[in-house]
mmCIF file of C-alpha atoms (C1' of nucleotides) in Angstrom:
data_model
loop_
_atom_site.group_PDB
_atom_site.id
_atom_site.type_symbol
_atom_site.label_atom_id
_atom_site.label_comp_id
_atom_site.label_asym_id
_atom_site.label_seq_id
_atom_site.Cartn_x
_atom_site.Cartn_y
_atom_site.Cartn_z
ATOM 1 C CA MET A 1112 -5.746 19.435 28.184
ATOM 2 C CA GLN A 1113 -6.477 20.785 24.726
ATOM 3 C CA ASP A 1114 -4.775 23.996 25.773
ATOM 4 C CA THR A 1115 -1.289 23.891 24.364
ATOM 5 C CA GLU A 1116 -2.579 22.089 21.275
ATOM 6 C CA ILE A 1117 -0.173 22.721 18.453
ATOM 7 C CA LYS A 1118 -1.555 22.951 14.950
ATOM 8 C CA LEU A 1119 0.984 20.833 13.125
ATOM 9 C CA GLU A 1120 3.009 22.232 10.299
ATOM 10 C CA ASN A 1121 3.227 19.488 7.709
ATOM 11 C CA PRO A 1122 5.395 20.215 4.669
ATOM 12 C CA LEU A 1123 4.357 16.869 3.191
ATOM 13 C CA GLU A 1124 0.860 18.215 2.650
ATOM 14 C CA GLN A 1125 2.383 20.270 -0.174
ATOM 15 C CA ARG A 1126 3.766 17.185 -1.908
ATOM 16 C CA LEU A 1127 1.772 15.646 -4.731
ATOM 17 C CA GLY A 1128 3.212 12.193 -4.070
ATOM 18 C CA TYR A 1129 2.239 12.319 -0.426
ATOM 19 C CA GLN A 1130 -1.266 13.536 -1.224
ATOM 20 C CA MET A 1131 -1.668 10.788 -3.781
ATOM 21 C CA ARG A 1132 -0.575 8.182 -1.267
ATOM 22 C CA ARG A 1133 -2.988 9.444 1.377
ATOM 23 C CA ALA A 1134 -5.868 9.863 -1.062
ATOM 24 C CA SER A 1135 -5.268 6.476 -2.638
ATOM 25 C CA GLY A 1136 -5.097 4.765 0.759
ATOM 26 C CA LEU A 1137 -8.356 6.344 1.824
ATOM 27 C CA MET A 1138 -10.069 5.357 -1.387
ATOM 28 C CA MET A 1139 -8.820 1.784 -1.080
ATOM 29 C CA VAL A 1140 -10.219 1.442 2.431
ATOM 30 C CA ASN A 1141 -13.548 2.822 1.271
ATOM 31 C CA LEU A 1142 -13.648 0.526 -1.751
ATOM 32 C CA ALA A 1143 -12.748 -2.472 0.400
ATOM 33 C CA GLU A 1144 -15.688 -1.671 2.687
ATOM 34 C CA ARG A 1145 -18.085 -1.493 -0.243
ATOM 35 C CA LEU A 1146 -16.790 -4.711 -1.806
ATOM 36 C CA ALA A 1147 -16.969 -6.501 1.540
ATOM 37 C CA GLY A 1148 -20.734 -6.432 0.967
ATOM 38 C CA ILE A 1149 -20.245 -8.950 -1.850
ATOM 39 C CA ALA A 1150 -17.354 -10.724 -0.095
ATOM 40 C CA LEU A 1151 -14.678 -9.555 -2.485
ATOM 41 C CA ARG A 1152 -11.411 -7.806 -1.822
ATOM 42 C CA PRO A 1153 -10.368 -5.092 -4.268
ATOM 43 C CA THR A 1154 -7.859 -7.338 -6.009
ATOM 44 C CA GLU A 1155 -10.339 -10.195 -6.352
ATOM 45 C CA ALA A 1156 -12.900 -7.793 -7.781
ATOM 46 C CA ALA A 1157 -10.309 -6.469 -10.225
ATOM 47 C CA ILE A 1158 -9.596 -9.999 -11.446
ATOM 48 C CA LEU A 1159 -13.282 -10.740 -12.034
ATOM 49 C CA VAL A 1160 -13.827 -7.464 -13.872
ATOM 50 C CA LEU A 1161 -10.761 -8.041 -16.020
ATOM 51 C CA LEU A 1162 -11.872 -11.577 -16.773
ATOM 52 C CA ARG A 1163 -15.293 -10.458 -17.839
ATOM 53 C CA ALA A 1164 -13.732 -8.087 -20.358
ATOM 54 C CA ASN A 1165 -11.210 -10.689 -21.510
ATOM 55 C CA PRO A 1166 -12.639 -14.201 -21.349
ATOM 56 C CA GLY A 1167 -10.083 -16.947 -21.755
ATOM 57 C CA ILE A 1168 -6.972 -15.076 -20.645
ATOM 58 C CA THR A 1169 -4.409 -16.725 -18.386
ATOM 59 C CA GLN A 1170 -3.587 -15.835 -14.812
ATOM 60 C CA THR A 1171 -0.160 -14.591 -15.835
ATOM 61 C CA LYS A 1172 -1.761 -12.125 -18.247
ATOM 62 C CA ILE A 1173 -4.090 -10.937 -15.520
ATOM 63 C CA GLY A 1174 -1.076 -10.406 -13.297
ATOM 64 C CA GLY A 1175 0.611 -8.470 -16.080
ATOM 65 C CA ALA A 1176 -2.357 -6.134 -16.416
ATOM 66 C CA LEU A 1177 -2.780 -5.607 -12.670
ATOM 67 C CA ALA A 1178 0.899 -5.516 -11.696
ATOM 68 C CA ILE A 1179 0.644 -8.683 -9.623
ATOM 69 C CA GLN A 1180 3.507 -11.143 -9.783
ATOM 70 C CA ARG A 1181 2.932 -14.685 -11.082
ATOM 71 C CA ALA A 1182 3.697 -16.197 -7.698
ATOM 72 C CA ASN A 1183 1.168 -13.968 -5.980
ATOM 73 C CA MET A 1184 -1.534 -14.807 -8.495
ATOM 74 C CA VAL A 1185 -1.590 -18.448 -7.393
ATOM 75 C CA PRO A 1186 -3.469 -18.122 -4.088
ATOM 76 C CA LEU A 1187 -5.757 -15.464 -5.587
ATOM 77 C CA ILE A 1188 -6.849 -17.724 -8.449
ATOM 78 C CA ALA A 1189 -7.072 -20.735 -6.142
ATOM 79 C CA GLY A 1190 -9.408 -18.832 -3.833
ATOM 80 C CA LEU A 1191 -11.693 -17.746 -6.670
ATOM 81 C CA MET A 1192 -11.711 -21.322 -7.981
ATOM 82 C CA THR A 1193 -12.635 -22.729 -4.576
ATOM 83 C CA ARG A 1194 -15.519 -20.289 -4.399
ATOM 84 C CA LYS A 1195 -16.534 -21.344 -7.910
ATOM 85 C CA LEU A 1196 -16.418 -17.796 -9.232
ATOM 86 C CA ILE A 1197 -14.014 -18.704 -12.025
ATOM 87 C CA ALA A 1198 -13.214 -21.883 -13.966
ATOM 88 C CA ARG A 1199 -10.189 -23.184 -15.812
ATOM 89 C CA GLN A 1200 -9.787 -24.914 -19.115
ATOM 90 C CA ALA A 1201 -6.454 -26.218 -20.397
ATOM 91 C CA ALA A 1202 -5.168 -23.907 -23.135
ATOM 92 C CA ASP A 1203 -2.016 -25.846 -23.742
ATOM 93 C CA GLY A 1204 -0.122 -28.207 -21.476
ATOM 94 C CA ARG A 1205 1.149 -25.471 -19.209
ATOM 95 C CA SER A 1206 -1.434 -22.687 -19.252
ATOM 96 C CA HIS A 1207 -5.113 -22.416 -18.506
ATOM 97 C CA ALA A 1208 -7.792 -20.280 -20.070
ATOM 98 C CA LEU A 1209 -9.784 -18.696 -17.263
ATOM 99 C CA SER A 1210 -13.439 -17.814 -17.427
ATOM 100 C CA LEU A 1211 -16.201 -16.602 -15.143
ATOM 101 C CA THR A 1212 -18.831 -18.975 -13.838
ATOM 102 C CA PRO A 1213 -22.406 -17.623 -13.867
ATOM 103 C CA THR A 1214 -21.988 -16.728 -10.189
ATOM 104 C CA GLY A 1215 -18.664 -15.094 -10.938
ATOM 105 C CA ARG A 1216 -20.157 -13.081 -13.768
ATOM 106 C CA THR A 1217 -22.934 -11.803 -11.519
ATOM 107 C CA LEU A 1218 -20.366 -10.727 -8.939
ATOM 108 C CA ALA A 1219 -18.193 -9.103 -11.601
ATOM 109 C CA VAL A 1220 -21.151 -7.001 -12.730
ATOM 110 C CA LYS A 1221 -21.958 -6.008 -9.150
ATOM 111 C CA ALA A 1222 -18.308 -5.217 -8.447
ATOM 112 C CA GLU A 1223 -18.093 -2.963 -11.472
ATOM 113 C CA ALA A 1224 -21.241 -1.134 -10.376
ATOM 114 C CA LEU A 1225 -19.787 -0.654 -6.887
ATOM 115 C CA MET A 1226 -16.596 0.710 -8.404
ATOM 116 C CA LEU A 1227 -18.588 3.270 -10.353
ATOM 117 C CA GLU A 1228 -20.523 4.297 -7.238
ATOM 118 C CA HIS A 1229 -17.225 4.548 -5.416
ATOM 119 C CA GLU A 1230 -15.751 6.799 -8.058
ATOM 120 C CA LYS A 1231 -18.830 8.976 -8.065
ATOM 121 C CA TYR A 1232 -18.659 9.239 -4.278
ATOM 122 C CA PHE A 1233 -15.166 10.684 -4.398
ATOM 123 C CA PHE A 1234 -15.221 12.491 -7.739
ATOM 124 C CA GLY A 1235 -18.884 13.103 -8.446
ATOM 125 C CA GLU A 1236 -18.328 16.853 -8.537
ATOM 126 C CA LEU A 1237 -15.991 16.636 -11.506
ATOM 127 C CA SER A 1238 -17.255 17.361 -15.001
ATOM 128 C CA GLY A 1239 -16.537 14.828 -17.716
ATOM 129 C CA ALA A 1240 -13.699 16.957 -19.016
ATOM 130 C CA GLU A 1241 -12.190 17.480 -15.573
ATOM 131 C CA ARG A 1242 -12.435 13.775 -14.884
ATOM 132 C CA GLU A 1243 -10.706 12.937 -18.155
ATOM 133 C CA HIS A 1244 -7.998 15.481 -17.480
ATOM 134 C CA LEU A 1245 -7.283 13.998 -14.054
ATOM 135 C CA LEU A 1246 -7.256 10.513 -15.554
ATOM 136 C CA GLN A 1247 -4.697 11.652 -18.105
ATOM 137 C CA GLN A 1248 -2.504 13.212 -15.444
ATOM 138 C CA LEU A 1249 -2.499 9.962 -13.498
ATOM 139 C CA ARG A 1250 -1.754 7.933 -16.614
ATOM 140 C CA GLY A 1251 1.080 10.368 -17.230
ATOM 141 C CA VAL A 1252 2.677 9.332 -13.950
ATOM 142 C CA ARG A 1253 2.730 5.742 -15.131
ATOM 143 C CA ALA A 1254 4.155 6.772 -18.497
ATOM 144 C CA VAL A 1255 7.276 8.221 -16.868
ATOM 145 C CA PRO A 1256 10.438 6.133 -17.488
ATOM 146 C CA SER A 1257 11.061 3.662 -14.662
ATOM 147 C CA ASP A 1258 14.751 4.446 -14.209
ATOM 148 C CA MET B 311 4.979 -17.095 -30.134
ATOM 149 C CA GLN B 312 3.918 -13.471 -30.029
ATOM 150 C CA ASP B 313 1.360 -14.262 -32.669
ATOM 151 C CA THR B 314 -1.954 -14.677 -30.885
ATOM 152 C CA GLU B 315 -1.016 -11.905 -28.479
ATOM 153 C CA ILE B 316 -4.209 -10.338 -27.165
ATOM 154 C CA LYS B 317 -4.173 -6.655 -26.359
ATOM 155 C CA LEU B 318 -5.946 -6.674 -23.025
ATOM 156 C CA GLU B 319 -9.109 -4.757 -22.494
ATOM 157 C CA ASN B 320 -8.884 -3.286 -19.021
ATOM 158 C CA PRO B 321 -11.964 -1.424 -17.779
ATOM 159 C CA LEU B 322 -10.068 -0.526 -14.604
ATOM 160 C CA GLU B 323 -7.859 1.786 -16.610
ATOM 161 C CA GLN B 324 -10.891 4.086 -16.814
ATOM 162 C CA ARG B 325 -11.255 4.220 -13.029
ATOM 163 C CA LEU B 326 -9.753 7.155 -11.170
ATOM 164 C CA GLY B 327 -9.270 5.112 -8.008
ATOM 165 C CA TYR B 328 -7.397 2.411 -9.855
ATOM 166 C CA GLN B 329 -5.194 4.930 -11.642
ATOM 167 C CA MET B 330 -4.428 6.644 -8.360
ATOM 168 C CA ARG B 331 -3.458 3.356 -6.791
ATOM 169 C CA ARG B 332 -1.172 2.423 -9.663
ATOM 170 C CA ALA B 333 0.348 5.884 -9.912
ATOM 171 C CA SER B 334 0.849 6.147 -6.178
ATOM 172 C CA GLY B 335 2.469 2.723 -6.010
ATOM 173 C CA LEU B 336 4.873 3.600 -8.786
ATOM 174 C CA MET B 337 5.789 6.896 -7.148
ATOM 175 C CA MET B 338 6.363 5.191 -3.793
ATOM 176 C CA VAL B 339 8.765 2.674 -5.323
ATOM 177 C CA ASN B 340 10.639 5.472 -7.070
ATOM 178 C CA LEU B 341 10.804 7.561 -3.898
ATOM 179 C CA ALA B 342 12.001 4.560 -1.897
ATOM 180 C CA GLU B 343 14.838 4.056 -4.383
ATOM 181 C CA ARG B 344 15.892 7.691 -4.091
ATOM 182 C CA LEU B 345 15.732 7.684 -0.303
ATOM 183 C CA ALA B 346 17.668 4.417 -0.142
ATOM 184 C CA GLY B 347 20.660 6.565 -1.103
ATOM 185 C CA ILE B 348 20.498 8.172 2.337
ATOM 186 C CA ALA B 349 19.349 4.944 4.044
ATOM 187 C CA LEU B 350 15.828 6.156 4.810
ATOM 188 C CA ARG B 351 12.520 4.594 4.022
ATOM 189 C CA PRO B 352 9.710 6.928 2.959
ATOM 190 C CA THR B 353 8.040 6.778 6.368
ATOM 191 C CA GLU B 354 11.288 7.454 8.213
ATOM 192 C CA ALA B 355 11.976 10.391 5.932
ATOM 193 C CA ALA B 356 8.472 11.712 6.553
ATOM 194 C CA ILE B 357 9.031 11.595 10.302
ATOM 195 C CA LEU B 358 12.307 13.508 10.050
ATOM 196 C CA VAL B 359 10.786 16.143 7.775
ATOM 197 C CA LEU B 360 7.795 16.541 10.056
ATOM 198 C CA LEU B 361 10.052 16.799 13.074
ATOM 199 C CA ARG B 362 12.147 19.496 11.482
ATOM 200 C CA ALA B 363 9.017 21.585 10.920
ATOM 201 C CA ASN B 364 7.661 20.849 14.411
ATOM 202 C CA PRO B 365 10.479 20.466 16.923
ATOM 203 C CA GLY B 366 9.386 19.025 20.260
ATOM 204 C CA ILE B 367 6.266 17.167 19.141
ATOM 205 C CA THR B 368 5.485 13.695 20.471
ATOM 206 C CA GLN B 369 5.469 10.461 18.534
ATOM 207 C CA THR B 370 1.710 10.171 18.911
ATOM 208 C CA LYS B 371 1.267 13.556 17.235
ATOM 209 C CA ILE B 372 3.547 12.496 14.410
ATOM 210 C CA GLY B 373 1.441 9.396 14.005
ATOM 211 C CA GLY B 374 -1.669 11.549 13.934
ATOM 212 C CA ALA B 375 -0.283 13.703 11.144
ATOM 213 C CA LEU B 376 0.972 10.782 9.069
ATOM 214 C CA ALA B 377 -1.889 8.355 9.739
ATOM 215 C CA ILE B 378 0.335 5.892 11.586
ATOM 216 C CA GLN B 379 -1.055 4.189 14.682
ATOM 217 C CA ARG B 380 0.615 4.695 18.056
ATOM 218 C CA ALA B 381 1.611 1.050 18.275
ATOM 219 C CA ASN B 382 3.309 1.210 14.891
ATOM 220 C CA MET B 383 5.213 4.369 15.775
ATOM 221 C CA VAL B 384 7.148 2.538 18.474
ATOM 222 C CA PRO B 385 9.590 0.563 16.295
ATOM 223 C CA LEU B 386 9.919 3.500 13.886
ATOM 224 C CA ILE B 387 10.969 5.906 16.638
ATOM 225 C CA ALA B 388 13.156 3.255 18.256
ATOM 226 C CA GLY B 389 14.994 2.736 14.974
ATOM 227 C CA LEU B 390 15.623 6.451 14.469
ATOM 228 C CA MET B 391 16.811 6.719 18.082
ATOM 229 C CA THR B 392 19.237 3.819 17.650
ATOM 230 C CA ARG B 393 20.674 5.530 14.593
ATOM 231 C CA LYS B 394 20.926 8.754 16.612
ATOM 232 C CA LEU B 395 18.890 10.722 14.084
ATOM 233 C CA ILE B 396 16.414 11.879 16.715
ATOM 234 C CA ALA B 397 16.532 12.424 20.472
ATOM 235 C CA ARG B 398 13.977 12.398 23.268
ATOM 236 C CA GLN B 399 13.411 14.682 26.187
ATOM 237 C CA ALA B 400 10.762 14.026 28.828
ATOM 238 C CA ALA B 401 7.823 16.405 28.300
ATOM 239 C CA ASP B 402 5.795 15.098 31.179
ATOM 240 C CA GLY B 403 5.899 11.740 32.898
ATOM 241 C CA ARG B 404 4.341 9.864 30.034
ATOM 242 C CA SER B 405 5.308 11.682 26.848
ATOM 243 C CA HIS B 406 8.544 12.734 25.215
ATOM 244 C CA ALA B 407 9.407 15.774 23.164
ATOM 245 C CA LEU B 408 11.244 14.576 20.085
ATOM 246 C CA SER B 409 13.904 16.506 18.264
ATOM 247 C CA LEU B 410 16.406 16.031 15.468
ATOM 248 C CA THR B 411 20.061 15.465 16.203
ATOM 249 C CA PRO B 412 22.505 17.366 13.962
ATOM 250 C CA THR B 413 22.873 14.222 11.850
ATOM 251 C CA GLY B 414 19.103 13.838 11.750
ATOM 252 C CA ARG B 415 18.651 17.429 10.671
ATOM 253 C CA THR B 416 21.120 17.004 7.816
ATOM 254 C CA LEU B 417 19.241 13.920 6.651
ATOM 255 C CA ALA B 418 15.898 15.699 6.969
ATOM 256 C CA VAL B 419 17.145 18.463 4.698
ATOM 257 C CA LYS B 420 18.471 15.962 2.170
ATOM 258 C CA ALA B 421 15.248 13.970 2.309
ATOM 259 C CA GLU B 422 13.170 17.048 1.630
ATOM 260 C CA ALA B 423 15.371 17.918 -1.354
ATOM 261 C CA LEU B 424 14.976 14.381 -2.708
ATOM 262 C CA MET B 425 11.225 14.645 -2.321
ATOM 263 C CA LEU B 426 11.209 17.828 -4.367
ATOM 264 C CA GLU B 427 13.342 16.220 -7.091
ATOM 265 C CA HIS B 428 10.992 13.281 -7.013
ATOM 266 C CA GLU B 429 7.961 15.481 -7.486
ATOM 267 C CA LYS B 430 9.628 17.353 -10.296
ATOM 268 C CA TYR B 431 10.510 14.071 -11.986
ATOM 269 C CA PHE B 432 6.876 13.003 -12.121
ATOM 270 C CA PHE B 433 5.131 16.371 -12.387
ATOM 271 C CA GLY B 434 7.772 18.718 -13.746
ATOM 272 C CA GLU B 435 5.627 19.485 -16.792
ATOM 273 C CA LEU B 436 2.840 20.988 -14.722
ATOM 274 C CA SER B 437 2.540 24.739 -14.346
ATOM 275 C CA GLY B 438 2.224 26.155 -10.842
ATOM 276 C CA ALA B 439 -1.512 26.570 -11.307
ATOM 277 C CA GLU B 440 -1.990 23.057 -12.659
ATOM 278 C CA ARG B 441 0.053 21.671 -9.805
ATOM 279 C CA GLU B 442 -2.037 23.542 -7.260
ATOM 280 C CA HIS B 443 -5.242 22.386 -8.914
ATOM 281 C CA LEU B 444 -4.177 18.755 -8.762
ATOM 282 C CA LEU B 445 -3.129 19.189 -5.142
ATOM 283 C CA GLN B 446 -6.575 20.559 -4.331
ATOM 284 C CA GLN B 447 -8.310 17.694 -6.069
ATOM 285 C CA LEU B 448 -6.302 15.188 -4.042
ATOM 286 C CA ARG B 449 -6.994 17.088 -0.818
ATOM 287 C CA GLY B 450 -10.647 16.984 -1.805
ATOM 288 C CA VAL B 451 -10.558 13.198 -1.731
ATOM 289 C CA ARG B 452 -9.378 13.310 1.852
ATOM 290 C CA ALA B 453 -12.072 15.849 2.737
ATOM 291 C CA VAL B 454 -14.838 13.438 1.781
ATOM 292 C CA PRO B 455 -16.809 12.097 4.781
ATOM 293 C CA SER B 456 -15.409 8.767 5.986
ATOM 294 C CA ASP B 457 -18.729 6.979 6.214
ATOM 295 C "C1'" DT C 280 -11.135 8.295 33.465
ATOM 296 C "C1'" DA C 281 -8.324 9.381 29.522
ATOM 297 C "C1'" DT C 282 -3.826 9.424 27.403
ATOM 298 C "C1'" DT C 283 1.207 7.972 26.149
ATOM 299 C "C1'" DG C 284 4.001 4.666 25.232
ATOM 300 C "C1'" DT C 285 4.544 -0.061 24.975
ATOM 301 C "C1'" DT C 286 4.205 -5.289 23.962
ATOM 302 C "C1'" DA C 287 2.454 -8.926 21.478
ATOM 303 C "C1'" DT C 288 0.344 -10.541 17.682
ATOM 304 C "C1'" DA C 289 -1.904 -11.325 13.310
ATOM 305 C "C1'" DC C 290 -3.116 -10.364 8.700
ATOM 306 C "C1'" DT C 291 -2.425 -8.586 4.146
ATOM 307 C "C1'" DC C 292 0.461 -7.340 0.408
ATOM 308 C "C1'" DT C 293 4.498 -7.781 -1.966
ATOM 309 C "C1'" DA C 294 9.094 -9.691 -3.420
ATOM 310 C "C1'" DT C 295 12.507 -13.411 -4.627
ATOM 311 C "C1'" DA C 296 14.370 -17.802 -5.573
ATOM 312 C "C1'" DA C 297 13.840 -22.205 -7.163
ATOM 313 C "C1'" DC C 298 11.316 -26.174 -8.934
ATOM 314 C "C1'" DT C 299 8.214 -28.855 -12.702
ATOM 315 C "C1'" DA C 300 6.352 -29.523 -16.878
ATOM 316 C "C1'" DT C 301 5.666 -28.032 -20.869
ATOM 317 C "C1'" DA C 302 6.657 -24.998 -25.367
ATOM 318 C "C1'" DT D 532 16.015 -22.056 -23.788
ATOM 319 C "C1'" DA D 533 11.983 -19.724 -22.407
ATOM 320 C "C1'" DT D 534 7.433 -19.768 -20.293
ATOM 321 C "C1'" DA D 535 3.214 -20.989 -17.005
ATOM 322 C "C1'" DG D 536 2.203 -22.369 -12.906
ATOM 323 C "C1'" DT D 537 3.689 -23.502 -8.524
ATOM 324 C "C1'" DT D 538 5.958 -23.752 -3.722
ATOM 325 C "C1'" DA D 539 8.180 -21.748 0.004
ATOM 326 C "C1'" DT D 540 9.543 -17.974 2.328
ATOM 327 C "C1'" DA D 541 10.677 -13.387 3.878
ATOM 328 C "C1'" DG D 542 9.881 -8.597 4.458
ATOM 329 C "C1'" DA D 543 7.081 -4.614 4.721
ATOM 330 C "C1'" DG D 544 2.947 -2.262 6.296
ATOM 331 C "C1'" DT D 545 -0.993 -2.149 8.955
ATOM 332 C "C1'" DA D 546 -4.542 -3.496 12.561
ATOM 333 C "C1'" DT D 547 -6.279 -4.730 17.322
ATOM 334 C "C1'" DA D 548 -6.160 -5.756 22.135
ATOM 335 C "C1'" DA D 549 -4.239 -5.177 26.413
ATOM 336 C "C1'" DC D 550 -1.123 -3.361 29.924
ATOM 337 C "C1'" DA D 551 1.654 0.135 32.956
ATOM 338 C "C1'" DA D 552 2.565 4.641 34.186
ATOM 339 C "C1'" DT D 553 0.912 9.055 34.348
ATOM 340 C "C1'" DA D 554 -2.419 13.050 33.591
#
DNA sequence: TATTGTTATACTCTATAACTATA
DNA sequence: TATAGTTATAGAGTATAACAATA
């Protein structure tokens, strides 16, 4: 019976934080589906893209840029190494300079293209100025003091 | 040595989806800290708030509104029951009308106040119109077709 | 037949503490 | 002493499949 169907009153729909969480979750699922086509998860794709823009950086620096803890970088880097998408070279005795293999570079380029398609899919209606304004508002959230 | 410090180039910082993810994550951590003061996690608080606005709804309907699967609602509702923040009444033989206990209602009110403080903390600079515009943009993301 | 609540389970993501070897 | 990488582990959050009782 669809008879006594109640249209739910949801005060959370008025909350910017809640809307951001829902919107972000939806976008992540959609991005994950797109990236699955090239066998990458969003975080793996982010690492490749970051590495293409910054050849030779260490895994700790990648973690710093992506807000991933050192400990959690280990299996991520190991997986990309196993798949021969990235390579290591000793920088000093304790750190390694990471770089993309040719295969990894190709995937990084594809991943970046998919990310742009993804953004266009969700925000294609926005003008350049509107897009930049939204970007600035989101960066503003991250600029707020942490305590 | 801070000498050869590289300022990272991060193309993801230009991506709206990435910024939303980072901003949303930061806001969730901050909200969780605030709600910890009244011993609620964000999802628990959301359930109480939703229940205050919709007395008598079932746990499946709450899940529908909050994008939480039926199976995952079970331990959430059980926990709130154990803490006597909500109560059940048989609606029909298979579903229960949920309601807030007096304690639960008090917490729901506090939670909603904390959520408003939280929003103001991150978006207090926005005018009413700017706030509404941002809200609409985020709702627009959720209005996009899922496939 | 479809739905509500439930159990069991698994997978991902994230967080912390501690170790090693190097700087 | 501090840092890079690592190991181990624990806690959330989320996903699926299957079942019983009821509609």
